[in-house]
């Protein structure tokens, strides 16, 4: 039992005991934190929403030391003694350990969260069918989103990558996603920024989103967005250069720094040969 006292001092300092009304014995603060995590996590899973990583990231940060505490107890074969001594509900600790272990690495997909999100998508593909059928009717009455496009519209992860070939309907999906965010998620159109590489793509998006759907969100190219950011910064002597200017800079550098140095010329030739 001395080891338990040492663990509590090292891993969770200032541990205090809390009395619960349905238990005569004092409950350790660590167990109260377990119950708090379980309540928060189960509450998140009970919501009718797509759960993004940002929705549970704070739980990972907040309860890391608590998870480490119970991992040390388990690896030291002291967990059962700890549970019996304080007359705790083992199922609550097991749930906490399994749930936290499942979500602790944000770069990996949590099976618990994935199960919830898959269920959310499948249910809303049915409940939102009529809405999704006509979501782009103002653009073209013949447009009908396929299942993959509908899943993109309904999903709400922090970062989503959609890969598709030319003509597969990426522009159509973006327009539908924007309308869904505005009408179903209550997002302010001014807070939605749509960026594309070409003026042609920007024109198509503006026609569908700004003109047909009457959603006034900014749609622009990468270059225009960058230029707008530069204009708003405090940096002095800014200069936006074109390809002709860059050609002259590189040309002058090669002539003055590279071509006059035979070793660098050899390395440059080897580089292009290898490339």
CSV table of C-alpha atoms in Angstrom, one decimal:
chain,number,residue,atom,x,y,z
A,1,UNK,CA,0.0,0.0,0.0
A,2,UNK,CA,3.0,2.3,0.4
A,3,UNK,CA,3.6,2.1,-3.3
A,4,UNK,CA,0.0,3.4,-3.9
A,5,UNK,CA,0.7,6.4,-1.7
A,6,UNK,CA,4.0,7.1,-3.6
A,7,UNK,CA,2.2,6.8,-7.0
A,8,UNK,CA,-0.5,9.3,-5.9
A,9,UNK,CA,2.1,11.8,-4.8
A,10,UNK,CA,4.2,11.5,-8.0
A,11,UNK,CA,1.5,11.2,-10.7
A,12,UNK,CA,-1.4,13.2,-9.3
A,13,UNK,CA,-0.3,15.7,-6.7
A,14,UNK,CA,-2.7,17.4,-4.3
A,15,UNK,CA,-5.1,14.4,-4.6
A,16,UNK,CA,-8.1,14.9,-2.4
A,17,UNK,CA,-10.9,12.6,-1.3
A,18,UNK,CA,-14.5,13.2,-2.2
A,19,UNK,CA,-17.5,11.6,-0.5
A,20,UNK,CA,-20.3,10.4,-2.8
A,21,UNK,CA,-23.8,10.1,-1.4
A,22,UNK,CA,-24.3,6.5,-2.5
A,23,UNK,CA,-21.1,5.2,-1.1
A,24,UNK,CA,-20.1,5.2,2.5
A,25,UNK,CA,-16.3,5.1,1.9
A,26,UNK,CA,-14.3,8.0,0.8
A,27,UNK,CA,-13.7,8.0,-3.0
A,28,UNK,CA,-10.2,8.9,-4.3
A,29,UNK,CA,-10.0,12.0,-6.5
A,30,UNK,CA,-8.6,9.8,-9.3
A,31,UNK,CA,-11.9,7.8,-9.4
A,32,UNK,CA,-13.9,11.0,-9.4
A,33,UNK,CA,-11.9,12.1,-12.5
A,34,UNK,CA,-12.7,8.7,-14.1
A,35,UNK,CA,-16.4,9.3,-13.6
A,36,UNK,CA,-16.1,12.8,-15.0
A,37,UNK,CA,-14.3,11.6,-18.1
A,38,UNK,CA,-16.9,8.8,-18.6
A,39,UNK,CA,-19.7,11.2,-18.3
A,40,UNK,CA,-18.2,13.7,-20.8
A,41,UNK,CA,-17.3,11.0,-23.3
A,42,UNK,CA,-20.6,9.2,-23.1
A,43,UNK,CA,-22.3,12.6,-23.4
A,44,UNK,CA,-20.4,13.2,-26.6
A,45,UNK,CA,-21.3,9.9,-28.1
A,46,UNK,CA,-25.0,10.5,-27.2
A,47,UNK,CA,-25.1,13.6,-29.4
A,48,UNK,CA,-26.7,13.5,-32.9
A,49,UNK,CA,-23.6,15.0,-34.6
A,50,UNK,CA,-20.5,14.0,-36.5
A,51,UNK,CA,-17.7,13.9,-34.0
A,52,UNK,CA,-14.5,15.6,-35.1
A,53,UNK,CA,-11.1,15.3,-33.5
A,54,UNK,CA,-11.4,18.8,-32.1
A,55,UNK,CA,-14.5,17.6,-30.1
A,56,UNK,CA,-12.5,15.3,-27.9
A,57,UNK,CA,-8.9,16.6,-28.2
A,58,UNK,CA,-9.4,18.4,-24.8
A,59,UNK,CA,-10.2,15.1,-23.1
A,60,UNK,CA,-6.9,13.7,-24.2
A,61,UNK,CA,-4.9,16.6,-22.8
A,62,UNK,CA,-6.9,16.9,-19.6
A,63,UNK,CA,-6.9,13.2,-18.6
A,64,UNK,CA,-3.4,12.1,-19.7
A,65,UNK,CA,-1.9,11.9,-16.2
A,66,UNK,CA,-4.9,10.0,-15.0
A,67,UNK,CA,-4.5,7.4,-17.7
A,68,UNK,CA,-0.8,7.1,-16.9
A,69,UNK,CA,-1.7,6.7,-13.2
A,70,UNK,CA,-3.9,3.7,-13.9
A,71,UNK,CA,-1.5,2.2,-16.4
A,72,UNK,CA,1.2,2.2,-13.7
A,73,UNK,CA,-1.1,0.5,-11.2
A,74,UNK,CA,-2.0,-2.1,-13.8
A,75,UNK,CA,1.6,-2.8,-14.8
A,76,UNK,CA,2.5,-3.1,-11.2
A,77,UNK,CA,-0.3,-5.6,-10.5
A,78,UNK,CA,-1.8,-3.1,-7.9
A,79,UNK,CA,-5.0,-2.2,-9.7
A,80,UNK,CA,-7.2,-4.9,-8.2
A,81,UNK,CA,-5.9,-4.0,-4.7
A,82,UNK,CA,-6.7,-0.3,-5.3
A,83,UNK,CA,-10.2,-1.1,-6.5
A,84,UNK,CA,-10.9,-3.4,-3.5
A,85,UNK,CA,-9.5,-1.1,-1.0
A,86,UNK,CA,-11.7,1.8,-2.0
A,87,UNK,CA,-14.7,-0.4,-3.1
A,88,UNK,CA,-14.8,1.1,-6.6
A,89,UNK,CA,-16.7,0.0,-9.7
A,90,UNK,CA,-14.2,-1.8,-11.8
A,91,UNK,CA,-16.3,-1.4,-14.9
A,92,UNK,CA,-16.0,2.4,-14.8
A,93,UNK,CA,-12.2,2.2,-14.7
A,94,UNK,CA,-12.1,-0.3,-17.5
A,95,UNK,CA,-14.4,1.9,-19.6
A,96,UNK,CA,-12.2,4.9,-19.0
A,97,UNK,CA,-9.0,3.0,-19.8
A,98,UNK,CA,-10.4,1.5,-23.0
A,99,UNK,CA,-12.0,4.8,-24.2
A,100,UNK,CA,-9.0,6.9,-23.5
A,101,UNK,CA,-6.6,4.4,-25.0
A,102,UNK,CA,-8.8,4.4,-28.1
A,103,UNK,CA,-8.8,8.2,-28.7
A,104,UNK,CA,-5.4,9.2,-27.3
A,105,UNK,CA,-3.5,9.3,-30.6
A,106,UNK,CA,-5.2,12.0,-32.7
A,107,UNK,CA,-3.4,11.0,-35.9
A,108,UNK,CA,-5.0,7.5,-35.7
A,109,UNK,CA,-8.7,6.9,-36.3
A,110,UNK,CA,-10.5,6.0,-33.1
A,111,UNK,CA,-12.7,2.9,-33.5
A,112,UNK,CA,-15.2,4.1,-31.0
A,113,UNK,CA,-15.6,7.5,-32.8
A,114,UNK,CA,-15.5,5.9,-36.2
A,115,UNK,CA,-18.4,3.6,-35.2
A,116,UNK,CA,-20.4,6.6,-34.0
A,117,UNK,CA,-19.7,8.6,-37.1
A,118,UNK,CA,-20.5,5.7,-39.5
A,119,UNK,CA,-23.8,5.3,-37.7
A,120,UNK,CA,-24.4,9.0,-37.9
A,121,UNK,CA,-23.7,9.1,-41.7
A,122,UNK,CA,-25.9,6.1,-42.4
A,123,UNK,CA,-28.8,7.4,-40.4
A,124,UNK,CA,-28.6,10.9,-42.0
A,125,UNK,CA,-28.3,9.5,-45.5
A,126,UNK,CA,-31.8,8.3,-44.9
A,127,UNK,CA,-33.2,11.2,-42.8
A,128,UNK,CA,-31.7,13.9,-45.0
A,129,UNK,CA,-32.4,12.1,-48.3
A,130,UNK,CA,-35.1,14.6,-49.5
A,131,UNK,CA,-32.9,17.5,-48.6
A,132,UNK,CA,-29.9,16.1,-50.3
A,133,UNK,CA,-31.9,15.1,-53.4
A,134,UNK,CA,-32.8,18.8,-54.0
A,135,UNK,CA,-29.8,20.5,-52.5
A,136,UNK,CA,-28.6,21.8,-55.9
A,137,UNK,CA,-31.9,22.1,-57.7
A,138,UNK,CA,-31.4,25.9,-58.1
A,139,UNK,CA,-28.1,25.2,-59.9
A,140,UNK,CA,-29.4,22.4,-62.2
A,141,UNK,CA,-32.5,20.3,-61.6
A,142,UNK,CA,-30.8,17.3,-63.2
A,143,UNK,CA,-28.0,17.2,-60.5
A,144,UNK,CA,-28.4,14.3,-58.1
A,145,UNK,CA,-25.6,13.6,-55.7
A,146,UNK,CA,-24.3,10.0,-55.4
A,147,UNK,CA,-23.7,8.3,-52.1
A,148,UNK,CA,-20.0,9.3,-51.8
A,149,UNK,CA,-20.8,12.9,-52.4
A,150,UNK,CA,-23.5,12.8,-49.8
A,151,UNK,CA,-21.1,11.3,-47.3
A,152,UNK,CA,-18.7,14.2,-47.9
A,153,UNK,CA,-21.5,16.7,-47.4
A,154,UNK,CA,-22.6,15.1,-44.1
A,155,UNK,CA,-19.1,14.5,-42.6
A,156,UNK,CA,-17.7,17.2,-40.4
A,157,UNK,CA,-14.1,16.3,-39.6
A,158,UNK,CA,-11.6,19.0,-38.9
A,159,UNK,CA,-9.6,18.1,-42.1
A,160,UNK,CA,-11.1,16.2,-45.0
A,161,UNK,CA,-9.3,15.2,-48.2
A,162,UNK,CA,-11.5,14.3,-51.2
A,163,UNK,CA,-9.6,12.8,-54.2
A,164,UNK,CA,-11.4,12.4,-57.5
A,165,UNK,CA,-10.6,12.7,-61.2
A,166,UNK,CA,-11.6,15.5,-63.6
A,167,UNK,CA,-15.3,15.7,-64.1
A,168,UNK,CA,-16.1,13.5,-61.1
A,169,UNK,CA,-18.1,16.2,-59.4
A,170,UNK,CA,-15.8,17.9,-57.0
A,171,UNK,CA,-17.2,21.4,-57.8
A,172,UNK,CA,-20.7,20.1,-57.4
A,173,UNK,CA,-19.8,18.5,-54.0
A,174,UNK,CA,-18.2,21.8,-52.7
A,175,UNK,CA,-21.3,23.7,-53.6
A,176,UNK,CA,-23.6,21.2,-51.8
A,177,UNK,CA,-21.2,21.2,-48.8
A,178,UNK,CA,-21.4,25.0,-48.5
A,179,UNK,CA,-25.2,25.0,-48.6
A,180,UNK,CA,-25.4,22.3,-46.0
A,181,UNK,CA,-23.0,24.1,-43.7
A,182,UNK,CA,-25.0,27.3,-44.0
A,183,UNK,CA,-28.5,25.9,-43.8
A,184,UNK,CA,-28.1,22.8,-41.5
A,185,UNK,CA,-25.1,23.8,-39.4
A,186,UNK,CA,-25.8,27.5,-39.1
A,187,UNK,CA,-22.4,28.6,-40.3
A,188,UNK,CA,-22.0,32.3,-41.3
A,189,UNK,CA,-21.2,32.4,-45.0
A,190,UNK,CA,-18.6,35.1,-44.4
A,191,UNK,CA,-16.7,32.5,-42.4
A,192,UNK,CA,-16.5,30.1,-45.3
A,193,UNK,CA,-13.5,30.7,-47.6
A,194,UNK,CA,-13.4,28.8,-50.9
A,195,UNK,CA,-10.0,28.7,-52.7
A,196,UNK,CA,-9.2,27.2,-56.1
A,197,UNK,CA,-6.2,27.2,-58.4
A,198,UNK,CA,-7.7,28.7,-61.6
A,199,UNK,CA,-9.9,31.6,-62.5
A,200,UNK,CA,-12.1,29.2,-64.5
A,201,UNK,CA,-12.9,27.0,-61.4
A,202,UNK,CA,-13.5,30.2,-59.3
A,203,UNK,CA,-16.0,31.4,-61.9
A,204,UNK,CA,-17.9,28.1,-61.8
A,205,UNK,CA,-18.0,28.1,-58.0
A,206,UNK,CA,-19.2,31.7,-57.9
A,207,UNK,CA,-21.9,31.0,-60.4
A,208,UNK,CA,-23.2,28.0,-58.4
A,209,UNK,CA,-22.8,29.3,-54.9
A,210,UNK,CA,-23.0,33.1,-55.1
A,211,UNK,CA,-25.4,33.4,-58.0
A,212,UNK,CA,-27.6,30.2,-58.0
A,213,UNK,CA,-27.7,29.4,-54.3
A,214,UNK,CA,-27.5,33.1,-53.2
A,215,UNK,CA,-24.8,32.3,-50.6
A,216,UNK,CA,-22.5,35.2,-50.2
A,217,UNK,CA,-19.2,33.5,-49.2
A,218,UNK,CA,-15.8,34.6,-50.5
A,219,UNK,CA,-14.5,32.5,-53.5
A,220,UNK,CA,-11.1,33.3,-54.9
A,221,UNK,CA,-7.8,31.9,-56.2
A,222,UNK,CA,-4.8,31.1,-54.1
A,223,UNK,CA,-2.9,34.0,-55.5
A,224,UNK,CA,-5.7,36.5,-54.8
A,225,UNK,CA,-6.0,35.2,-51.2
A,226,UNK,CA,-2.2,35.5,-50.7
A,227,UNK,CA,-2.2,39.0,-52.1
A,228,UNK,CA,-5.1,40.0,-49.8
A,229,UNK,CA,-3.2,38.7,-46.8
A,230,UNK,CA,-0.1,40.6,-47.8
A,231,UNK,CA,-2.0,43.9,-48.2
A,232,UNK,CA,-3.4,43.5,-44.7
A,233,UNK,CA,0.0,42.9,-43.1
A,234,UNK,CA,2.3,45.6,-41.6
A,235,UNK,CA,5.3,44.5,-43.7
A,236,UNK,CA,6.8,47.5,-45.6
A,237,UNK,CA,8.2,47.5,-49.1
A,238,UNK,CA,6.1,44.6,-50.2
A,239,UNK,CA,6.3,43.6,-53.9
A,240,UNK,CA,4.3,41.1,-55.8
A,241,UNK,CA,6.4,39.7,-58.6
A,242,UNK,CA,5.5,37.9,-61.8
A,243,UNK,CA,7.3,35.1,-63.6
A,244,UNK,CA,9.4,37.5,-65.7
A,245,UNK,CA,10.9,39.1,-62.6
A,246,UNK,CA,11.6,35.7,-61.1
A,247,UNK,CA,13.3,34.6,-64.4
A,248,UNK,CA,15.7,37.6,-64.2
A,249,UNK,CA,16.5,36.9,-60.6
A,250,UNK,CA,17.4,33.3,-61.3
A,251,UNK,CA,19.3,34.2,-64.5
A,252,UNK,CA,21.4,36.8,-62.6
A,253,UNK,CA,22.1,34.4,-59.8
A,254,UNK,CA,23.2,31.6,-62.1
A,255,UNK,CA,25.5,33.8,-64.1
A,256,UNK,CA,27.1,35.5,-61.1
A,257,UNK,CA,27.2,32.7,-58.5
A,258,UNK,CA,27.1,29.3,-60.3
A,259,UNK,CA,28.4,29.4,-63.9
A,260,UNK,CA,31.6,31.1,-62.7
A,261,UNK,CA,32.3,28.2,-60.3
A,262,UNK,CA,33.2,25.0,-62.2
A,263,UNK,CA,32.5,22.7,-59.2
A,264,UNK,CA,29.0,24.1,-58.9
A,265,UNK,CA,28.4,23.7,-62.6
A,266,UNK,CA,29.4,20.0,-62.4
A,267,UNK,CA,27.1,19.5,-59.4
A,268,UNK,CA,24.3,21.2,-61.3
A,269,UNK,CA,24.8,19.0,-64.4
A,270,UNK,CA,24.8,15.9,-62.2
A,271,UNK,CA,21.6,17.1,-60.5
A,272,UNK,CA,19.8,17.5,-63.8
A,273,UNK,CA,21.2,14.3,-65.1
A,274,UNK,CA,19.9,12.4,-62.0
A,275,UNK,CA,16.6,14.2,-62.1
